Short mmCIF file of C-alpha atoms and ligand atoms in Angstrom, two decimals:
data_model
loop_
_atom_site.label_atom_id
_atom_site.label_comp_id
_atom_site.label_asym_id
_atom_site.label_seq_id
_atom_site.Cartn_x
_atom_site.Cartn_y
_atom_site.Cartn_z
CA MET G 6 64.29 -98.32 59.05
CA PRO G 7 61.15 -99.67 60.79
CA GLU G 8 60.21 -103.13 59.67
CA VAL G 9 57.21 -105.42 59.31
CA LYS G 10 57.86 -109.15 59.01
CA LEU G 11 55.17 -111.35 57.45
CA LYS G 12 54.11 -114.79 58.61
CA SER G 13 55.22 -117.72 56.54
CA GLY G 14 53.13 -118.08 53.34
CA ARG G 15 51.49 -114.67 53.81
CA ASP G 16 53.50 -112.90 51.12
CA LYS G 17 51.46 -114.29 48.20
CA SER G 18 49.25 -111.26 47.69
CA ILE G 19 52.22 -108.89 47.95
CA ARG G 20 54.03 -110.87 45.27
CA ARG G 21 50.91 -110.33 43.11
CA LYS G 22 51.25 -106.61 43.92
CA HIS G 23 48.06 -106.34 45.92
CA PRO G 24 48.64 -103.23 48.06
CA TRP G 25 47.07 -104.30 51.38
CA ILE G 26 48.56 -106.29 54.26
CA PHE G 27 46.02 -107.26 56.91
CA SER G 28 47.03 -107.44 60.57
CA GLY G 29 46.62 -111.26 60.59
CA ALA G 30 49.43 -111.68 58.05
CA ILE G 31 51.99 -109.96 60.26
CA ASP G 32 54.45 -111.93 62.36
CA SER G 33 56.32 -109.07 64.01
CA VAL G 34 56.98 -105.33 63.82
CA ARG G 35 60.13 -103.44 64.75
CA ASP G 36 61.08 -99.82 65.49
CA ILE G 37 57.75 -98.21 64.49
CA LYS G 38 57.51 -94.83 66.16
CA SER G 39 54.54 -93.09 64.57
CA ASN G 40 51.23 -93.84 62.87
CA GLY G 41 51.62 -93.73 59.09
CA GLU G 42 55.38 -94.18 59.06
CA THR G 43 57.03 -95.97 56.13
CA VAL G 44 58.21 -99.52 56.85
CA GLU G 45 60.26 -102.18 55.10
CA VAL G 46 58.13 -105.23 54.35
CA ILE G 47 60.05 -108.47 54.86
CA SER G 48 58.98 -112.04 53.99
CA ALA G 49 59.21 -114.86 56.55
CA ASP G 50 62.46 -115.98 54.93
CA GLY G 51 63.98 -112.53 55.32
CA LYS G 52 63.61 -111.04 51.81
CA LEU G 53 62.80 -107.35 51.37
CA LEU G 54 59.53 -107.24 49.37
CA GLY G 55 59.07 -103.48 49.26
CA TYR G 56 57.87 -100.54 51.34
CA GLY G 57 54.54 -99.53 52.77
CA SER G 58 52.81 -97.16 55.18
CA PHE G 59 52.06 -98.64 58.59
CA SER G 60 48.79 -97.97 60.35
CA ASN G 61 48.56 -98.57 64.09
CA HIS G 62 44.78 -98.72 64.19
CA SER G 63 43.45 -100.16 60.95
CA GLN G 64 42.78 -103.82 60.10
CA ILE G 65 44.78 -102.97 56.99
CA SER G 66 48.11 -102.64 58.80
CA VAL G 67 50.24 -101.82 55.78
CA ARG G 68 49.42 -100.15 52.48
CA MET G 69 52.17 -100.79 49.98
CA LEU G 70 53.86 -97.82 48.37
CA SER G 71 56.56 -99.64 46.42
CA PHE G 72 57.06 -103.28 45.47
CA ASP G 73 60.63 -102.56 44.38
CA PRO G 74 63.37 -102.93 47.05
CA ASP G 75 65.46 -100.41 45.06
CA ASN G 76 62.70 -97.77 45.02
CA LYS G 77 62.40 -96.48 48.56
CA PRO G 78 59.70 -93.82 49.05
CA ASP G 79 61.00 -90.31 49.65
CA GLU G 80 59.77 -86.84 48.68
CA SER G 81 60.71 -87.21 45.01
CA PHE G 82 58.97 -90.62 44.92
CA PHE G 83 55.66 -88.94 45.82
CA LYS G 84 56.14 -86.15 43.33
CA ARG G 85 56.75 -88.71 40.57
CA LYS G 86 53.58 -90.63 41.48
CA VAL G 87 51.53 -87.42 41.43
CA GLU G 88 53.07 -86.54 38.06
CA ASP G 89 52.23 -90.00 36.65
CA ALA G 90 48.62 -89.70 37.78
CA ILE G 91 48.25 -86.26 36.18
CA LYS G 92 49.81 -87.45 32.91
CA PHE G 93 47.46 -90.44 32.73
CA ARG G 94 44.41 -88.13 33.01
CA LYS G 95 45.73 -85.84 30.27
CA ASN G 96 45.55 -88.85 27.93
CA ILE G 97 42.14 -90.14 28.88
CA ILE G 98 40.12 -86.97 29.53
CA ASP G 99 39.29 -84.48 26.79
CA GLN G 100 40.64 -81.34 28.42
CA TYR G 101 38.60 -79.04 26.14
CA SER G 102 35.15 -80.33 26.98
CA THR G 103 35.79 -81.40 30.60
CA ASN G 104 37.63 -79.59 33.36
CA ALA G 105 36.55 -81.65 36.37
CA TYR G 106 37.79 -85.17 37.01
CA ARG G 107 39.65 -87.37 39.47
CA LEU G 108 43.37 -86.67 39.34
CA ILE G 109 44.52 -89.18 41.95
CA ASN G 110 42.59 -92.34 42.75
CA ALA G 111 44.39 -93.67 45.82
CA GLU G 112 45.68 -97.27 45.61
CA SER G 113 44.92 -97.35 41.86
CA ASP G 114 47.49 -94.60 41.34
CA ASN G 115 49.98 -96.13 43.78
CA LEU G 116 49.13 -93.41 46.30
CA PRO G 117 47.19 -95.34 48.96
CA GLY G 118 44.45 -93.42 50.75
CA ILE G 119 44.95 -90.26 48.68
CA ILE G 120 42.10 -88.85 46.59
CA VAL G 121 42.48 -85.65 44.59
CA ASP G 122 39.69 -84.28 42.41
CA LYS G 123 40.04 -81.33 40.07
CA TYR G 124 37.19 -78.85 39.78
CA SER G 125 38.26 -76.31 37.17
CA ASP G 126 41.33 -74.65 38.74
CA PHE G 127 40.49 -75.86 42.28
CA LEU G 128 41.64 -79.11 43.82
CA VAL G 129 39.79 -81.06 46.51
CA CYS G 130 41.67 -83.72 48.49
CA GLN G 131 40.91 -86.54 50.89
CA PHE G 132 43.61 -88.16 53.00
CA LEU G 133 41.99 -91.39 54.14
CA SER G 134 44.76 -93.47 55.72
CA ALA G 135 47.53 -92.96 58.25
CA GLY G 136 50.17 -93.13 55.49
CA ALA G 137 48.27 -90.59 53.40
CA GLU G 138 48.16 -88.23 56.38
CA TYR G 139 51.87 -88.77 57.02
CA TRP G 140 52.83 -87.66 53.48
CA LYS G 141 50.11 -84.99 53.17
CA ASN G 142 52.35 -81.91 52.98
CA ILE G 143 54.63 -83.49 50.40
CA VAL G 144 51.66 -84.39 48.20
CA VAL G 145 50.12 -80.92 48.56
CA ASN G 146 53.44 -79.27 47.66
CA SER G 147 53.76 -81.50 44.59
CA LEU G 148 50.24 -80.54 43.48
CA ILE G 149 51.06 -76.83 43.88
CA GLU G 150 54.31 -77.19 41.95
CA LEU G 151 52.85 -79.27 39.13
CA LEU G 152 49.43 -77.63 38.69
CA ASN G 153 49.53 -74.16 40.24
CA PRO G 154 45.87 -74.34 41.36
CA SER G 155 43.88 -71.35 42.70
CA GLY G 156 43.22 -73.30 45.83
CA ILE G 157 43.39 -76.71 47.47
CA TYR G 158 40.60 -77.70 49.82
CA GLU G 159 40.61 -80.74 52.11
CA ARG G 160 37.46 -82.85 52.59
CA SER G 161 38.80 -85.49 54.96
CA ASP G 162 35.52 -85.39 56.91
CA VAL G 163 34.77 -89.08 56.40
CA ASP G 164 34.22 -92.00 58.78
CA VAL G 165 37.06 -94.16 57.43
CA ARG G 166 39.54 -91.71 58.98
CA GLU G 167 38.45 -92.91 62.40
CA LYS G 168 39.42 -96.50 61.56
CA GLU G 169 42.91 -95.13 60.96
CA GLY G 170 43.04 -93.28 64.26
CA LEU G 171 42.70 -89.91 62.53
CA PRO G 172 40.23 -87.13 63.35
CA LYS G 173 37.85 -85.93 60.66
CA THR G 174 38.97 -82.63 59.20
CA ASN G 175 38.32 -80.16 56.40
CA GLY G 176 39.50 -76.73 55.33
CA ILE G 177 41.82 -74.81 53.06
CA LEU G 178 45.27 -76.34 52.47
CA PHE G 179 46.44 -73.76 49.97
CA GLY G 180 45.38 -70.61 48.11
CA LYS G 181 42.05 -68.89 48.11
CA HIS G 182 38.77 -69.83 49.74
CA PRO G 183 36.48 -71.60 47.26
CA ASP G 184 33.29 -69.88 46.08
CA ALA G 185 30.07 -71.32 47.51
CA LEU G 186 29.49 -72.88 44.10
CA ILE G 187 32.34 -73.57 41.69
CA GLU G 188 31.46 -73.70 37.99
CA ILE G 189 32.82 -76.66 36.06
CA THR G 190 32.28 -78.07 32.58
CA GLU G 191 31.74 -81.74 31.92
CA ASN G 192 31.40 -82.83 28.29
CA ASN G 193 30.53 -79.17 27.56
CA ASN G 194 27.71 -79.12 30.12
CA ILE G 195 27.85 -76.58 32.92
CA PHE G 196 27.58 -77.66 36.55
CA LEU G 197 27.78 -75.82 39.84
CA VAL G 198 29.58 -77.71 42.59
CA ASP G 199 29.55 -77.10 46.33
CA ILE G 200 32.94 -78.49 47.30
CA ILE G 201 32.58 -77.46 50.96
CA ASN G 202 29.23 -79.12 51.78
CA GLY G 203 28.55 -81.37 48.79
CA HIS G 204 28.74 -85.16 48.86
CA LYS G 205 32.18 -86.78 48.57
CA THR G 206 34.35 -83.99 47.17
CA GLY G 207 31.30 -82.19 45.77
CA PHE G 208 30.20 -84.02 42.62
CA TYR G 209 29.78 -87.62 41.42
CA LEU G 210 32.61 -87.50 38.91
CA ASP G 211 32.53 -91.31 38.72
CA GLN G 212 29.27 -91.18 36.73
CA ARG G 213 30.61 -88.93 33.95
CA ASP G 214 30.91 -91.70 31.33
CA ASN G 215 27.50 -93.13 32.19
CA ARG G 216 25.91 -89.68 31.96
CA LYS G 217 27.32 -89.46 28.44
CA THR G 218 25.96 -92.91 27.62
CA ILE G 219 22.44 -91.90 28.61
CA SER G 220 22.40 -89.36 25.78
CA ASP G 221 21.78 -92.20 23.29
CA TYR G 222 18.61 -93.37 25.04
CA VAL G 223 16.57 -90.30 25.94
CA LYS G 224 15.15 -88.72 22.78
CA ASP G 225 11.48 -87.77 23.33
CA LYS G 226 11.40 -89.73 26.59
CA ASN G 227 9.80 -88.92 29.92
CA VAL G 228 12.61 -89.47 32.39
CA LEU G 229 12.52 -90.10 36.13
CA ASN G 230 15.93 -89.42 37.69
CA CYS G 231 15.85 -91.15 41.11
CA PHE G 232 18.52 -90.14 43.63
CA SER G 233 19.20 -87.21 41.31
CA TYR G 234 21.55 -85.31 43.65
CA THR G 235 22.33 -82.09 41.71
CA GLY G 236 20.63 -83.23 38.52
CA ALA G 237 23.66 -84.18 36.46
CA PHE G 238 21.98 -87.06 34.58
CA SER G 239 19.02 -84.76 33.92
CA VAL G 240 21.14 -82.10 32.23
CA TYR G 241 22.54 -84.70 29.82
CA ALA G 242 19.06 -86.14 29.23
CA LEU G 243 17.49 -82.78 28.31
CA LYS G 244 20.50 -81.80 26.20
CA SER G 245 19.92 -84.95 24.16
CA GLY G 246 16.25 -84.39 23.55
CA ALA G 247 14.35 -85.85 26.51
CA LYS G 248 10.77 -84.56 26.63
CA LYS G 249 10.73 -83.97 30.38
CA VAL G 250 12.79 -84.94 33.39
CA VAL G 251 11.83 -85.29 37.06
CA ASN G 252 14.60 -84.99 39.64
CA LEU G 253 13.74 -87.06 42.70
CA ASP G 254 15.87 -86.73 45.83
CA SER G 255 15.34 -86.52 49.58
CA SER G 256 17.71 -83.56 49.90
CA GLU G 257 16.22 -80.12 49.39
CA ASP G 258 19.73 -78.60 49.14
CA SER G 259 20.75 -80.97 46.35
CA LEU G 260 17.54 -80.25 44.46
CA ASN G 261 18.14 -76.50 44.76
CA ILE G 262 21.48 -76.94 43.04
CA ALA G 263 19.84 -79.28 40.50
CA GLY G 264 17.48 -76.43 39.63
CA LYS G 265 20.43 -74.08 39.16
CA ASN G 266 22.27 -76.62 37.01
CA LEU G 267 19.32 -77.16 34.72
CA THR G 268 18.73 -73.42 34.42
CA ALA G 269 22.43 -72.79 33.71
CA ASN G 270 22.16 -75.19 30.78
CA GLY G 271 19.13 -73.40 29.34
CA PHE G 272 16.19 -75.40 30.69
CA THR G 273 13.13 -74.13 32.53
CA ILE G 274 11.31 -75.52 35.50
CA ASN G 275 7.84 -77.02 34.90
CA ASN G 276 8.35 -76.91 31.13
CA GLN G 277 11.29 -79.26 30.93
CA PHE G 278 11.98 -80.36 34.46
CA GLU G 279 10.48 -80.75 37.90
CA ASN G 280 12.07 -81.27 41.31
CA VAL G 281 10.43 -83.66 43.73
CA CYS G 282 11.73 -83.85 47.28
CA ASP G 283 10.76 -87.27 48.61
CA ASP G 284 12.06 -90.65 49.65
CA VAL G 285 12.54 -92.83 46.56
CA PHE G 286 11.19 -95.96 48.28
CA LYS G 287 7.98 -94.13 49.15
CA TYR G 288 7.60 -92.06 45.99
CA LEU G 289 7.92 -95.05 43.64
CA ARG G 290 5.05 -96.65 45.57
CA LYS G 291 2.99 -93.46 45.19
CA LEU G 292 3.59 -93.57 41.44
CA ARG G 293 2.58 -97.24 41.36
CA ASP G 294 -0.61 -96.57 43.31
CA THR G 295 -1.60 -93.73 40.98
CA ASN G 296 -0.72 -95.67 37.79
CA GLN G 297 1.94 -93.26 36.57
CA GLN G 298 4.56 -94.40 34.09
CA TYR G 299 7.91 -93.27 32.73
CA ASP G 300 9.82 -94.16 29.57
CA LEU G 301 13.22 -94.13 31.24
CA ILE G 302 14.11 -94.44 34.91
CA ILE G 303 17.51 -93.86 36.49
CA LEU G 304 18.31 -95.48 39.85
CA ASP G 305 21.61 -94.23 41.25
CA PRO G 306 21.26 -94.74 45.01
CA PRO G 307 23.87 -94.01 47.67
CA LYS G 308 26.01 -96.86 49.00
CA PHE G 309 23.47 -99.24 50.63
CA ALA G 310 26.19 -101.60 51.99
CA GLU G 311 28.84 -99.80 54.02
CA SER G 312 30.20 -103.12 55.37
CA VAL G 313 29.98 -106.88 54.82
CA ASN G 314 27.28 -107.09 57.53
CA GLN G 315 24.99 -104.89 55.48
CA ILE G 316 25.08 -106.91 52.23
CA GLU G 317 21.79 -108.70 52.87
CA LYS G 318 19.83 -105.62 53.87
CA ALA G 319 21.35 -103.68 50.97
CA SER G 320 20.38 -106.44 48.54
CA ARG G 321 16.77 -106.16 49.68
CA GLY G 322 16.91 -102.39 49.16
CA TYR G 323 18.29 -102.72 45.63
CA LYS G 324 15.72 -105.36 44.75
CA ASP G 325 12.86 -103.26 46.09
CA ILE G 326 13.60 -100.12 44.06
CA ASN G 327 14.48 -102.06 40.92
CA LEU G 328 11.29 -104.12 41.07
CA LEU G 329 9.20 -100.98 41.56
CA ALA G 330 11.00 -99.17 38.73
CA MET G 331 10.56 -102.07 36.30
CA LYS G 332 6.83 -102.08 36.98
CA LEU G 333 6.59 -98.32 36.39
CA LEU G 334 8.22 -98.40 32.96
CA THR G 335 6.24 -98.06 29.73
CA GLN G 336 6.54 -100.82 27.18
CA ASN G 337 10.07 -100.96 25.81
CA GLY G 338 11.09 -98.76 28.70
CA ILE G 339 14.69 -98.28 29.73
CA LEU G 340 16.16 -98.71 33.19
CA PHE G 341 19.58 -97.32 34.10
CA THR G 342 20.41 -98.96 37.41
CA PHE G 343 23.52 -98.68 39.57
CA SER G 344 25.20 -99.85 42.75
CA CYS G 345 28.22 -98.06 44.16
CA SER G 346 28.60 -100.47 47.11
CA GLY G 347 32.00 -102.14 46.84
CA HIS G 348 30.68 -105.01 48.95
CA ILE G 349 28.02 -105.85 46.36
CA THR G 350 29.90 -107.76 43.66
CA THR G 351 29.04 -107.50 39.98
CA GLU G 352 27.66 -111.07 40.09
CA LEU G 353 25.47 -110.29 43.09
CA PHE G 354 24.20 -107.07 41.55
CA ASN G 355 23.27 -108.86 38.32
CA LYS G 356 21.52 -111.54 40.38
CA ILE G 357 19.50 -108.92 42.32
CA ILE G 358 18.38 -107.27 39.08
CA SER G 359 17.51 -110.69 37.61
CA ASP G 360 15.39 -111.49 40.68
CA ALA G 361 13.62 -108.14 40.36
CA ALA G 362 13.01 -108.84 36.66
CA LEU G 363 11.48 -112.21 37.46
CA ASP G 364 9.16 -110.80 40.11
CA SER G 365 8.13 -107.86 37.94
CA GLY G 366 6.65 -110.15 35.33
CA ARG G 367 8.30 -108.02 32.64
CA ASN G 368 10.63 -109.20 29.92
CA VAL G 369 14.00 -107.69 30.82
CA LYS G 370 17.08 -107.63 28.61
CA PHE G 371 20.49 -106.46 29.86
CA THR G 372 21.65 -104.32 26.96
CA LYS G 373 24.82 -102.85 28.47
CA PHE G 374 27.08 -103.28 31.50
CA LEU G 375 28.46 -100.09 32.99
CA THR G 376 31.13 -99.10 35.49
CA GLN G 377 32.88 -96.04 36.88
CA SER G 378 34.46 -93.37 34.65
CA VAL G 379 37.99 -93.97 33.38
CA ASP G 380 39.62 -91.44 35.71
CA HIS G 381 38.43 -93.61 38.64
CA THR G 382 40.97 -96.13 37.49
CA ILE G 383 40.43 -99.84 38.00
CA THR G 384 43.81 -101.51 38.29
CA ALA G 385 44.61 -105.15 37.53
CA ASN G 386 46.40 -105.77 40.84
CA PHE G 387 43.64 -104.24 42.98
CA PRO G 388 40.19 -105.72 42.27
CA GLU G 389 38.69 -103.65 45.11
CA SER G 390 39.13 -100.61 42.87
CA LEU G 391 36.01 -101.64 40.91
CA TYR G 392 33.07 -100.43 42.98
CA LEU G 393 30.53 -98.90 40.61
CA LYS G 394 28.36 -101.32 38.68
CA GLY G 395 25.54 -100.44 36.35
CA LEU G 396 23.15 -102.08 33.95
CA ILE G 397 21.03 -100.73 31.15
CA CYS G 398 17.90 -102.81 30.92
CA ASN G 399 15.30 -102.89 28.22
CA VAL G 400 11.98 -103.59 29.90
CA ASP G 401 9.25 -105.03 27.64
N1 SAH O 639 23.10 -89.59 40.28
C1 SAH O 639 23.75 -88.54 41.01
C2 SAH O 639 24.39 -89.02 42.29
C3 SAH O 639 23.46 -89.71 43.27
S1 SAH O 639 24.06 -89.68 44.93
C4 SAH O 639 24.74 -87.82 40.10
O1 SAH O 639 25.01 -88.29 38.98
O2 SAH O 639 25.24 -86.77 40.50
C5 SAH O 639 22.73 -90.27 45.85
C6 SAH O 639 21.61 -89.28 46.15
O3 SAH O 639 20.59 -89.99 46.79
C7 SAH O 639 21.96 -88.14 47.11
O4 SAH O 639 21.66 -86.92 46.50
C8 SAH O 639 21.02 -88.34 48.33
O5 SAH O 639 20.49 -87.12 48.83
C9 SAH O 639 19.93 -89.16 47.74
N2 SAH O 639 19.21 -90.07 48.63
C10 SAH O 639 19.71 -90.90 49.55
N3 SAH O 639 18.73 -91.68 50.07
C11 SAH O 639 17.57 -91.30 49.47
C12 SAH O 639 16.21 -91.74 49.55
N4 SAH O 639 15.86 -92.74 50.35
N5 SAH O 639 15.30 -91.13 48.77
C13 SAH O 639 15.65 -90.12 47.95
N6 SAH O 639 16.92 -89.70 47.80
C14 SAH O 639 17.86 -90.27 48.55
#
């Protein structure tokens, strides 16, 4: 079997079951024939530490599949991992009120680089690493056998594939072609999801728990939903008694679906909601200059920091919108603010919001700390799995 030997002292993170081996930790490689192939991982003193997928191109040269020398990955290994991931979701997601959630969360489910999201009876996959691509057919067959979906659609049209030496790709892997909009239910709310052209695999499933949390804060409030995408927070807000909600997004297509989602849940445009297509940075300034206020503001921007080099610029972006939002809030206003940039740590995010609070001149209390929904598992051995951070602030 192909083999990767580590440099002396570079096995520490593997012994702590961290799944990544960076190229700098590798002493030598032997017999590797193809990108994504499974290798034995050997310590400097010759001990077999486990098995991983080798990537020829990535800085992350090996992604560990098994830390057990007696558990060598084969077809049945992958089926068992898929089965485990499905079982875990059955326990943590209420299957009656919600039929869309993440089934497989890559490294956190011991399936590096593999994302599978369920949208009703459709599955949407991303294969993000060379190892994931290598085992793709086995994983797809396991999903068919275990779940019998109507269709499986691939959305591997993401930049990280290029770092792995893989072309971007999307299309049907199994079953029927998805409808232009698939209807799902989330906590008994109806949403329409464009799995072919939508962001990520179509919907921000990672915000499900936070959308539910907002229900406790919105009664009789005027809500501004910044970076609204398809209006998911807005549906929850109106369902829980918000007076009016404004969806603000720079994408006309997303706002069109937002309109459909709000209508599907029984709300009417102008009466209960409005769609504003504009840049959040600019629109918040317009609101400031015309003295407009809101009782509750949501800031759920896209990833501002795609890499370590962008942390500083991203921090300025987060501070800017948070400072503006704090100033626009009525007395005792509520701010729901998020960062989904993995490179922005929880400490840094809290610091940015604290700096914005200071500059705003308002009295700001952090009343709750938020993170990604439970199906986007955060595992103890893989701190990188925590990427979504959120704060609920009371702004006096
Ligand atoms: N809160 C949403 C997800 C937000 S995703 C949910 O729960 O579903 C981020 C959104 O920000 C995308 O819809 C994108 O179109 C929008 N966006 C990105 N940059 C923007 C900008 N500068 N101004 C307005 N919207 C922007």
